[in-house]
Amino acid sequence: MSLVLGLETSCDETSAAVVDAGRRVLSSIVASQVAVHSLYGGVVPELASRRHLEALLPVVDQALRQARVAAVDLDAVAVTVGPGLAGALVVGLAAASALAMAWDRPLVPVNHLEAHVYAGFLGPNGADAPPLVALVVSGGHTSLAELTSHVSFRLLGETRDDAAGEAFDKVARHLGLGYPGGPIIDKLAAEGDPEAVPFPRPLLDTGALDFSFSGLKTAVLYYARDAARRGGALNLPDVAASFQAAVVDVLVEKAFQAVERTGVRRLAVVGGVAANRGLRRTLTARAEAEGLDLVLPGPEFCTDNAAMVAGLGHFLLEAGAAGDGEPLRACPSLALGGGRRKRGRGRGEAAGPARAERA
Ligand code: KG4
Ligand code: ZN
């Protein structure tokens, strides 16, 4: 047994989990703040930090109890250091550092994006081992990477502007559908015709593994505006289904291009947008047709959770990458594979004055 307690507070979910040997999830507790932030149409950083502060220790307590594990049984504490909202990260880091010190256990710093990839190793249906190609699609990130060993990532492509989840959230906001937009559009799309509106598929045929979703988002907004000018009613399910189909086409095509280029025959699709039913359906069909090993974590491990943090924490611990006792610093703009991201948007933040404190 190698038991790691993971903590995750980078955005609007307060989460703690206990994972054995990087794979067996003994508990995974997620306290969502969606109800708080949906009033503002996005995450309000200050409110997020305050909620993390209130929720974190009870969530840790619950995770340990559900796993039937005592602090003395733990081998390490792993915590998200970035990317994410600065204030929210600091709450998790402070708590994890205090617990690791009090329990005299190593503290393992974890990159949130790399942790998303590790959701692909969790549970009985998780991947056995690297190599794999990972498509990380979340509220703040759209990245393609090759995982060459348990702790080495090679970035293959990234979004040049909006992330896939960001596009879902912005389109939903502009259509007056609420926050977070992904699950709402997912549901609406199920009742619509994906071929009703021929929205653009940005960068589909360029051969590059980069993404761009800002033009697609604008195309949807213009379509809605023009419909309003014409005085016609917007068929929301059709617009949702057509928008989602465009995003899915691009994500699936690029992911399979990455598989082709690397020669790695295993693809993991992870992050909040990987919970999308349309995306899961299309991926599953194409993987089957091409005989590709597809790793799709359960929806609860696609969106933010601490089990993926504990999972990667285990492999980092094995690789000797635990902290050296120096205080850990929050890294709001961390990229996949280390370094800084080209652009730093806080995930799902509210528009307007609340954005002032963004990471
Ligand atoms: O990974 P995640 O929980 O947090 C980040 O690291 O950003 O991803 C949140 C994002 C949001 O943009 C949300 O709208 C999107 O994932 N999302 C979805 C679905 N569920 C969550 N997008 C499309 N379809 C879904 N079912
Ligand atoms: Zn995330």
XYZ file of N, CA, C and O and ligand atoms in Angstrom, residues 10-13 112-113 116 137-141 164-166 168-169 179-184 186 244 271-277 302-304 308 347-348, ligand 1:
178
model
N -7.824 24.587 -6.913
C -7.313 25.579 -7.867
C -8.390 26.474 -8.466
O -8.098 27.540 -8.980
N -9.656 26.022 -8.418
C -10.717 26.856 -9.013
C -11.928 26.873 -8.088
O -11.866 27.461 -7.006
N -13.014 26.225 -8.473
C -14.221 26.339 -7.655
C -14.704 25.012 -7.087
O -15.862 24.887 -6.731
N -13.817 24.018 -7.013
C -14.165 22.781 -6.321
C -13.158 22.598 -5.195
O -11.955 22.665 -5.431
N -1.748 20.936 -11.878
C -3.164 20.598 -12.065
C -3.445 19.955 -13.436
O -4.241 19.013 -13.543
N -2.782 20.455 -14.476
C -3.027 19.932 -15.831
C -2.486 18.521 -15.967
O -3.112 17.649 -16.582
N -4.821 16.188 -14.312
C -5.959 15.805 -15.163
C -5.597 14.575 -16.001
O -6.402 13.671 -16.179
N -8.843 18.832 -21.951
C -9.830 19.854 -22.340
C -10.608 20.293 -21.112
O -11.425 19.550 -20.581
N -10.314 21.504 -20.649
C -10.988 21.962 -19.438
C -11.425 23.406 -19.618
O -11.449 23.937 -20.727
N -11.763 24.059 -18.502
C -12.274 25.420 -18.581
C -11.203 26.428 -18.973
O -11.489 27.441 -19.606
N -9.966 26.157 -18.613
C -8.896 27.108 -18.902
C -7.864 26.581 -19.877
O -6.939 27.293 -20.253
N -7.993 25.309 -20.305
C -6.911 24.688 -21.074
C -7.415 23.776 -22.163
O -8.399 23.077 -21.988
N -11.429 25.085 -24.807
C -12.693 24.479 -25.242
C -13.798 24.740 -24.210
O -14.907 25.165 -24.558
N -13.493 24.514 -22.932
C -14.506 24.734 -21.889
C -14.889 26.200 -21.796
O -16.050 26.547 -21.539
N -13.910 27.062 -22.015
C -14.151 28.507 -21.986
C -15.161 28.874 -23.090
O -16.060 29.696 -22.878
N -17.453 26.861 -24.399
C -18.773 26.390 -23.935
C -19.368 27.399 -22.945
O -20.542 27.758 -23.037
N -18.544 27.853 -21.995
C -19.058 28.750 -20.952
C -19.476 30.101 -21.531
O -20.507 30.660 -21.161
N -24.421 29.225 -15.987
C -23.038 28.803 -15.757
C -23.015 27.568 -14.859
O -23.831 27.495 -13.937
N -22.101 26.634 -15.041
C -21.151 26.521 -16.153
C -21.850 26.034 -17.424
O -22.766 25.214 -17.368
N -21.373 26.523 -18.549
C -22.064 26.307 -19.813
C -21.974 24.896 -20.364
O -22.909 24.425 -21.030
N -20.856 24.203 -20.088
C -20.634 22.884 -20.698
C -21.782 21.910 -20.473
O -22.383 21.414 -21.437
N -22.109 21.632 -19.210
C -23.171 20.654 -18.968
C -24.521 21.112 -19.516
O -25.319 20.283 -19.970
N -24.770 22.433 -19.530
C -26.058 22.944 -20.023
C -26.161 22.730 -21.530
O -27.171 22.251 -22.050
N -24.416 20.601 -23.310
C -24.411 19.149 -23.500
C -25.856 18.626 -23.484
O -26.291 17.885 -24.379
N -21.668 22.446 -30.470
C -20.979 21.302 -29.853
C -20.351 20.397 -30.915
O -19.210 19.925 -30.744
N -10.190 16.088 -18.397
C -10.587 17.469 -18.130
C -12.099 17.593 -18.239
O -12.769 16.708 -18.796
N -12.646 18.687 -17.718
C -14.098 18.863 -17.613
C -14.856 18.606 -18.906
O -15.918 17.966 -18.893
N -14.321 19.068 -20.040
C -15.040 18.909 -21.313
C -15.103 17.437 -21.731
O -15.981 17.036 -22.509
N -14.197 16.611 -21.197
C -14.221 15.176 -21.510
C -15.470 14.504 -20.934
O -15.762 13.352 -21.253
N -16.218 15.234 -20.092
C -17.486 14.698 -19.587
C -18.582 14.843 -20.644
O -19.658 14.262 -20.511
N -18.320 15.602 -21.708
C -19.336 15.876 -22.735
C -19.758 14.592 -23.467
O -18.922 13.864 -24.016
N -21.058 14.390 -23.509
C -21.561 13.119 -24.056
C -21.340 13.001 -25.562
O -21.047 11.928 -26.071
N -13.358 13.529 -14.657
C -13.018 14.475 -15.731
C -12.976 15.885 -15.157
O -12.022 16.628 -15.362
N -14.033 16.266 -14.426
C -14.048 17.600 -13.816
C -13.099 17.585 -12.611
O -12.625 16.523 -12.191
N -12.838 18.778 -12.060
C -11.804 18.892 -11.031
C -12.072 17.986 -9.824
O -13.183 17.942 -9.299
N -7.212 12.681 -8.810
C -6.187 12.772 -9.864
C -4.906 13.403 -9.306
O -3.802 13.073 -9.753
N -9.656 30.179 -14.606
C -10.660 29.300 -15.164
C -12.079 29.729 -14.820
O -12.419 29.889 -13.671
N -12.895 29.955 -15.822
C -14.323 30.171 -15.643
C -14.680 31.436 -14.901
O -15.779 31.576 -14.387
O -11.559 20.440 -15.535
P -12.595 21.379 -15.018
O -13.551 20.903 -13.976
O -11.915 22.684 -14.463
C -10.821 23.270 -15.062
O -9.695 22.788 -14.808
O -11.070 24.220 -15.819
O -13.382 21.902 -16.313
C -14.428 22.808 -16.207
C -14.925 23.074 -17.615
C -15.982 24.169 -17.707
O -15.663 25.031 -18.766
C -17.256 23.382 -18.001
O -18.211 24.121 -18.735
C -16.707 22.211 -18.790
O -15.505 21.879 -18.164
N -17.606 21.065 -18.759
C -18.210 20.564 -19.861
C -19.049 19.520 -19.423
N -18.919 19.400 -18.061
C -18.012 20.356 -17.676
N -18.119 20.934 -21.160
C -18.867 20.266 -22.051
N -19.722 19.265 -21.708
C -19.835 18.858 -20.422
N -20.668 17.869 -20.090
